[in-house]
PDB file of C-alpha atoms in Angstrom:
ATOM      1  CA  UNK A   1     149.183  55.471  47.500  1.00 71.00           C
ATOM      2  CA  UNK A   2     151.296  53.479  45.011  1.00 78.00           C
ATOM      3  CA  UNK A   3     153.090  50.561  46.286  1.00 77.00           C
ATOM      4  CA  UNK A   4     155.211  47.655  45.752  1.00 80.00           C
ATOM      5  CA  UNK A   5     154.523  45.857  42.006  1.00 78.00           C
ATOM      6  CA  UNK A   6     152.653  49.077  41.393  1.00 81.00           C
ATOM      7  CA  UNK A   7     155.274  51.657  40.853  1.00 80.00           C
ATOM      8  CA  UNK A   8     155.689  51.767  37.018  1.00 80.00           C
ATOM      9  CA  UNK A   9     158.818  53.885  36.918  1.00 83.00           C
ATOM     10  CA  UNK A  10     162.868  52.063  35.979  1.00 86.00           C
ATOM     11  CA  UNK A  11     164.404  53.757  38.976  1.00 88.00           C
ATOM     12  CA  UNK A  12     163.645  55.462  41.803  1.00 88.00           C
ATOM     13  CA  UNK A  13     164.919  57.876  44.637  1.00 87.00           C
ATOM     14  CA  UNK A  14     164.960  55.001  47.235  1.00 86.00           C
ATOM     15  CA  UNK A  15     164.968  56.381  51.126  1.00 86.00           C
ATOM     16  CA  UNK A  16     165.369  53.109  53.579  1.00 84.00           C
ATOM     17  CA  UNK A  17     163.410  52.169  56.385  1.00 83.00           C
ATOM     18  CA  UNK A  18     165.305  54.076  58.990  1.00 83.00           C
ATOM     19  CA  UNK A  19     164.890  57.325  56.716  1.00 81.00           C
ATOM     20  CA  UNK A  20     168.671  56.677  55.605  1.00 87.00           C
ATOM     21  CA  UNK A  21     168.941  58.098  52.085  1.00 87.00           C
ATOM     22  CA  UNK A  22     169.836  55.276  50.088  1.00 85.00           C
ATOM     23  CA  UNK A  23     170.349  57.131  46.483  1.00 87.00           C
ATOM     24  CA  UNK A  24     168.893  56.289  42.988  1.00 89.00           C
ATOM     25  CA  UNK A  25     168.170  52.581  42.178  1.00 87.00           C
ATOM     26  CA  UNK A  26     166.625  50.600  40.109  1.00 89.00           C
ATOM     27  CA  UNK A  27     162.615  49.355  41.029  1.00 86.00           C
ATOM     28  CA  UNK A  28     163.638  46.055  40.459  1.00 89.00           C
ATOM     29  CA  UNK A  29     166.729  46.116  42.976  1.00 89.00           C
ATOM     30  CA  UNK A  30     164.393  48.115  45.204  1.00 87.00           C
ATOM     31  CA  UNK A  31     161.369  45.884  45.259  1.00 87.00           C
ATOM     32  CA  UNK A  32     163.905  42.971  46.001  1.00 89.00           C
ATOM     33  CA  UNK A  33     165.483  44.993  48.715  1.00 88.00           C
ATOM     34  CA  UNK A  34     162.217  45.504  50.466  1.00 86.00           C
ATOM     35  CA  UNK A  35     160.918  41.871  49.994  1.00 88.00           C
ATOM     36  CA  UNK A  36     164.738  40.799  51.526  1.00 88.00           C
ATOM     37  CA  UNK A  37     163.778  43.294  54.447  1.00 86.00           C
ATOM     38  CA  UNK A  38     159.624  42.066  54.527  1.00 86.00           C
ATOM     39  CA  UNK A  39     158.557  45.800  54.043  1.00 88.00           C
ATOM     40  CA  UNK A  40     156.596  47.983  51.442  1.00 85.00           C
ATOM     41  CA  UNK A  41     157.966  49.751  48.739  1.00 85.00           C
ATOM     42  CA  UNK A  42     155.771  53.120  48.969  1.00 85.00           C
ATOM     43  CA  UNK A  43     155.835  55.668  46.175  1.00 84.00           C
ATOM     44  CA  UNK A  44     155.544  59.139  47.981  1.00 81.00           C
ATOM     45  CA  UNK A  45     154.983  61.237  44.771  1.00 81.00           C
ATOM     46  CA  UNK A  46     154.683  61.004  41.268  1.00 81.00           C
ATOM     47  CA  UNK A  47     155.557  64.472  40.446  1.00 83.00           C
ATOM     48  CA  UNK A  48     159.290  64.060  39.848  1.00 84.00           C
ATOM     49  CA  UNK A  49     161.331  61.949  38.137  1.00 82.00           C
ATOM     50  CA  UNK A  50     163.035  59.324  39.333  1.00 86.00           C
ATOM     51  CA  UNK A  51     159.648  59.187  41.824  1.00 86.00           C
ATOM     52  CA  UNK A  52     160.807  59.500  45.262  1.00 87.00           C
ATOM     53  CA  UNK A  53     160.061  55.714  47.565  1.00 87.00           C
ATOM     54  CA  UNK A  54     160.507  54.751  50.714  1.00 87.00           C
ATOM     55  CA  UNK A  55     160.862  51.065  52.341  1.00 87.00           C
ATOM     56  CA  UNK A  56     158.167  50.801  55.161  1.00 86.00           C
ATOM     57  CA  UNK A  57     157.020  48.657  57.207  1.00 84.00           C
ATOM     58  CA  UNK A  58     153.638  47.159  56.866  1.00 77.00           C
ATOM     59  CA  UNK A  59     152.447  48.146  60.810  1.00 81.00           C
ATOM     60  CA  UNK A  60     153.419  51.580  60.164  1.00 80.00           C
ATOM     61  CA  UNK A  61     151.942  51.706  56.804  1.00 77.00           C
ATOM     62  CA  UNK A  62     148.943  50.799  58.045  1.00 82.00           C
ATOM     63  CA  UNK A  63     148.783  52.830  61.341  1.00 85.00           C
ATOM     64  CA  UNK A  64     149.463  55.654  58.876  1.00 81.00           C
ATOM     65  CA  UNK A  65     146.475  54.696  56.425  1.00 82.00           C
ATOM     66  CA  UNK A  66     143.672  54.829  59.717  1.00 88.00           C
ATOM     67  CA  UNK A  67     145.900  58.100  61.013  1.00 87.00           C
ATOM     68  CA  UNK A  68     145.030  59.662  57.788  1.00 84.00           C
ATOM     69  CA  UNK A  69     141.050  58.240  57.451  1.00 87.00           C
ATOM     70  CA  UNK A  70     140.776  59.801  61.492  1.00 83.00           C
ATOM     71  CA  UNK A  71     142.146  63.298  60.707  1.00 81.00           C
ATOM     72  CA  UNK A  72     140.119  63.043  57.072  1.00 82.00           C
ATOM     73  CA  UNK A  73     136.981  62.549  59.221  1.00 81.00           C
ATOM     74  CA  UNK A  74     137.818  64.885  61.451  1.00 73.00           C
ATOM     75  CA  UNK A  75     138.359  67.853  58.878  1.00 72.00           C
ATOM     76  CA  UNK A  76     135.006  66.626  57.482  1.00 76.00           C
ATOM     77  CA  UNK A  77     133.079  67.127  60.765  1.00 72.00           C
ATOM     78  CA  UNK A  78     133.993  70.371  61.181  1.00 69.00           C
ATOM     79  CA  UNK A  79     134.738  71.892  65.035  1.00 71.00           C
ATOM     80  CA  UNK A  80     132.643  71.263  67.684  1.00 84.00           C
ATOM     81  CA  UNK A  81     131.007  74.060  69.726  1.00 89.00           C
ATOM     82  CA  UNK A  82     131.085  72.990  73.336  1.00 92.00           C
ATOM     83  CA  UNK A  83     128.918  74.976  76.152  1.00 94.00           C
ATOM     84  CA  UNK A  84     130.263  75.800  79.248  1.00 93.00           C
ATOM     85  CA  UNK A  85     127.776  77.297  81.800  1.00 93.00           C
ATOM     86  CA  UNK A  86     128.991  79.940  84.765  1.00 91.00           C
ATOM     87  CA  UNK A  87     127.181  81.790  86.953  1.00 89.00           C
ATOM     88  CA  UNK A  88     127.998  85.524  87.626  1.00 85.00           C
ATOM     89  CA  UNK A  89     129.372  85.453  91.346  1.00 87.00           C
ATOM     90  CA  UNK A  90     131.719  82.875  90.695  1.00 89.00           C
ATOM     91  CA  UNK A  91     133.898  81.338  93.497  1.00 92.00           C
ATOM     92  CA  UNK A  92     137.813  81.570  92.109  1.00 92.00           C
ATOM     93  CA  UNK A  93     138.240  77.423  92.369  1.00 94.00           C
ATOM     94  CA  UNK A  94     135.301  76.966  90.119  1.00 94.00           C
ATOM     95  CA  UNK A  95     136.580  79.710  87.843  1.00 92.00           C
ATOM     96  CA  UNK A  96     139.779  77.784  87.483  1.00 94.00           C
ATOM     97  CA  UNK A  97     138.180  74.121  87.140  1.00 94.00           C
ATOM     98  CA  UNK A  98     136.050  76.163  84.143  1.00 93.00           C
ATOM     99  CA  UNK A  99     138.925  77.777  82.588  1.00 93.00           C
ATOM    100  CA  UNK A 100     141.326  74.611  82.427  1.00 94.00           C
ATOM    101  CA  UNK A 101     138.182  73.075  80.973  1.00 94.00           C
ATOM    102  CA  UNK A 102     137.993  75.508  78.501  1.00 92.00           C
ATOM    103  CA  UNK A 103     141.759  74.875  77.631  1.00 92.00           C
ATOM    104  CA  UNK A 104     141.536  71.171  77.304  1.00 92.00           C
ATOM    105  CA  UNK A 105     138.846  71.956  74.498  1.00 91.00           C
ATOM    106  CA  UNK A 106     140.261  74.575  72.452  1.00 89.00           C
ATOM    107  CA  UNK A 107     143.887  72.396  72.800  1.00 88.00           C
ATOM    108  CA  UNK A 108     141.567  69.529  71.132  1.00 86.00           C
ATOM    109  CA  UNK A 109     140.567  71.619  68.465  1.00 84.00           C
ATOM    110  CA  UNK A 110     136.716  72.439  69.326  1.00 87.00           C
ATOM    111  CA  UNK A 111     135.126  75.464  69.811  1.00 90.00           C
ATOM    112  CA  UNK A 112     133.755  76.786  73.693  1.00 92.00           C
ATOM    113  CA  UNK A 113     130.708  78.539  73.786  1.00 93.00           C
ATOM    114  CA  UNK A 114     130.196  80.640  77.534  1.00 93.00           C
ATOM    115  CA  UNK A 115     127.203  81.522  79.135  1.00 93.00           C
ATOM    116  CA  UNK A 116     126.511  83.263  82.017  1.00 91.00           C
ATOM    117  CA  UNK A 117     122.746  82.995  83.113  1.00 89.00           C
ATOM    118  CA  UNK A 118     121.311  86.419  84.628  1.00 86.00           C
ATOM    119  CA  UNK A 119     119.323  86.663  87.758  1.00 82.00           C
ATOM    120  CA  UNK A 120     117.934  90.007  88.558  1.00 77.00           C
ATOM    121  CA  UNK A 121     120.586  92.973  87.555  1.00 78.00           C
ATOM    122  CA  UNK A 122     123.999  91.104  87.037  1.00 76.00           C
ATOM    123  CA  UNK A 123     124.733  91.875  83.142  1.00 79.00           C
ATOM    124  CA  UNK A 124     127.538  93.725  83.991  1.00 84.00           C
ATOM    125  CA  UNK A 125     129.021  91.216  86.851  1.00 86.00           C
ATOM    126  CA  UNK A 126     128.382  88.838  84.125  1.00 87.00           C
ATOM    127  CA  UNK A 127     130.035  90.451  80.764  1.00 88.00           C
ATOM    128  CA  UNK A 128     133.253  91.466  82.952  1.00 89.00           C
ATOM    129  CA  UNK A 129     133.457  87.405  84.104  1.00 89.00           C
ATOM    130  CA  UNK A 130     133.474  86.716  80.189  1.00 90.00           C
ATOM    131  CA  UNK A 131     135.857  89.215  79.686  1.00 91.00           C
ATOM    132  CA  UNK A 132     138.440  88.227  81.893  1.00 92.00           C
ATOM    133  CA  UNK A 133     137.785  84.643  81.172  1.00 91.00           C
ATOM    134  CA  UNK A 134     138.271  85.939  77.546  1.00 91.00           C
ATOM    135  CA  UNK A 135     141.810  87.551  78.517  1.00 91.00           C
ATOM    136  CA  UNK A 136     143.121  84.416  80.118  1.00 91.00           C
ATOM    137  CA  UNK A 137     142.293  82.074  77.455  1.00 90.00           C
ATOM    138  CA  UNK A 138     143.854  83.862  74.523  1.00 90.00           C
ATOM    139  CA  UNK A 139     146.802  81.926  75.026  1.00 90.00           C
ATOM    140  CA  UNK A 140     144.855  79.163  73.523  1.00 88.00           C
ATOM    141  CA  UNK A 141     142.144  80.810  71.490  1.00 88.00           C
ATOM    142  CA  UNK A 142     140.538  83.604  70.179  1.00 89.00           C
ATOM    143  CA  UNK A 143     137.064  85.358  70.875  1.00 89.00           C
ATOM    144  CA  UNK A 144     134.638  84.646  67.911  1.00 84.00           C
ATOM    145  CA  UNK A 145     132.503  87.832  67.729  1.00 84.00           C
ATOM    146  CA  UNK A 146     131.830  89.903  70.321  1.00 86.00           C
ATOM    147  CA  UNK A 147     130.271  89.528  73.793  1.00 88.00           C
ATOM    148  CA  UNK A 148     126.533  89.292  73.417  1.00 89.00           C
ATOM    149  CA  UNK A 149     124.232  90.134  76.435  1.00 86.00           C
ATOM    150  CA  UNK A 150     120.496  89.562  76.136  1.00 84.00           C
ATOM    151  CA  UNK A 151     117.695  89.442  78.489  1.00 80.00           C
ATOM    152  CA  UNK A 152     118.139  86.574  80.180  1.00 87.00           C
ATOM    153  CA  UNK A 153     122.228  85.434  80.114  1.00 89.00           C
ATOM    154  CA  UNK A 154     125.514  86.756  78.407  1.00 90.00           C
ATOM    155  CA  UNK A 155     126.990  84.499  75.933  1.00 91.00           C
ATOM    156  CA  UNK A 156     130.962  84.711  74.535  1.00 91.00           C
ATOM    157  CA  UNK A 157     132.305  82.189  71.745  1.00 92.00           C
ATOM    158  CA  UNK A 158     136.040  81.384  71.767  1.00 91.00           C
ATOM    159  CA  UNK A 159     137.659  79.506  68.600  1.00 90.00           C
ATOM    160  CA  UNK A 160     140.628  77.672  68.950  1.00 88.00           C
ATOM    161  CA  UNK A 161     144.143  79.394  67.192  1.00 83.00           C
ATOM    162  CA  UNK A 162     145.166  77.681  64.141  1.00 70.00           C
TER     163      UNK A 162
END
């Protein structure tokens, strides 16, 4: 990010603090303006010419700047995979507590991961559970791969929509 004594171009396409579009003027007048005003004078991109600005204020610039580092980081980390745990004769409360659960974390971004554990002969009590659970979430997200059932629980992954 350019700024201030660091924008090399004569004039500039100046936008003011407010977002008012204040027209083409010179870097001098500009940087004067925005001293005058105690803000920044931030170069948005160097691609045109004149270079667009705009007069900010330093708070914002700066909550901007750690705004940018966070959701950097983020994308860097990749999406989490968070495990939710049911049983297969599930009482409808729980089943609702589980699915807003579920909703919070693919809203934040992350991945849920469901699994149903199996005692004795309940694969197919279980895979229908995932299956609706899948149907009522895709509001918010969307089933990974299919539903997998092995010998000892059935386990469903939902991603997040983008």
């Amino acid at each position: 990010m350019i700024k201030n004594e660091k924008i090399i171009a004569f004039e500039v396409l100046l936008t003011g603090v407010h977002g008012e579009d204040l027209g083409i003027v010179e870097t001098k007048e500009a940087l004067r303006l925005a001293k005058e005003l105690g803000v920044d004078l931030v170069c948005l991109s160097l691609s045109t010419s004149p270079p667009p600005c705009q007069l900010v204020s330093h708070t914002v610039l700066k909550e901007q700047s750690i705004k940018d580092k966070a959701m950097t980081k983020k994308l860097e980390k990749g999406a989490k995979v968070k495990e939710i745990r049911l049983s297969a004769y599930i009482e409808e409360h729980d089943y609702d507590t589980k699915k807003r659960q579920a909703e919070r974390i693919l809203s934040a971004g992350d991945a849920v991961q469901f699994i149903v554990k199996l005692e004795k002969r309940e694969s197919q009590e279980a895979k229908q559970l995932i299956e609706v659970l899948v149907r009522d979430l895709k509001h918010c997200g969307k089933q990974d791969k299919g539903i997998q059932v092995s010998g000892k629980q059935v386990i469903a992954v939902m991603k997040p929509l983008d």
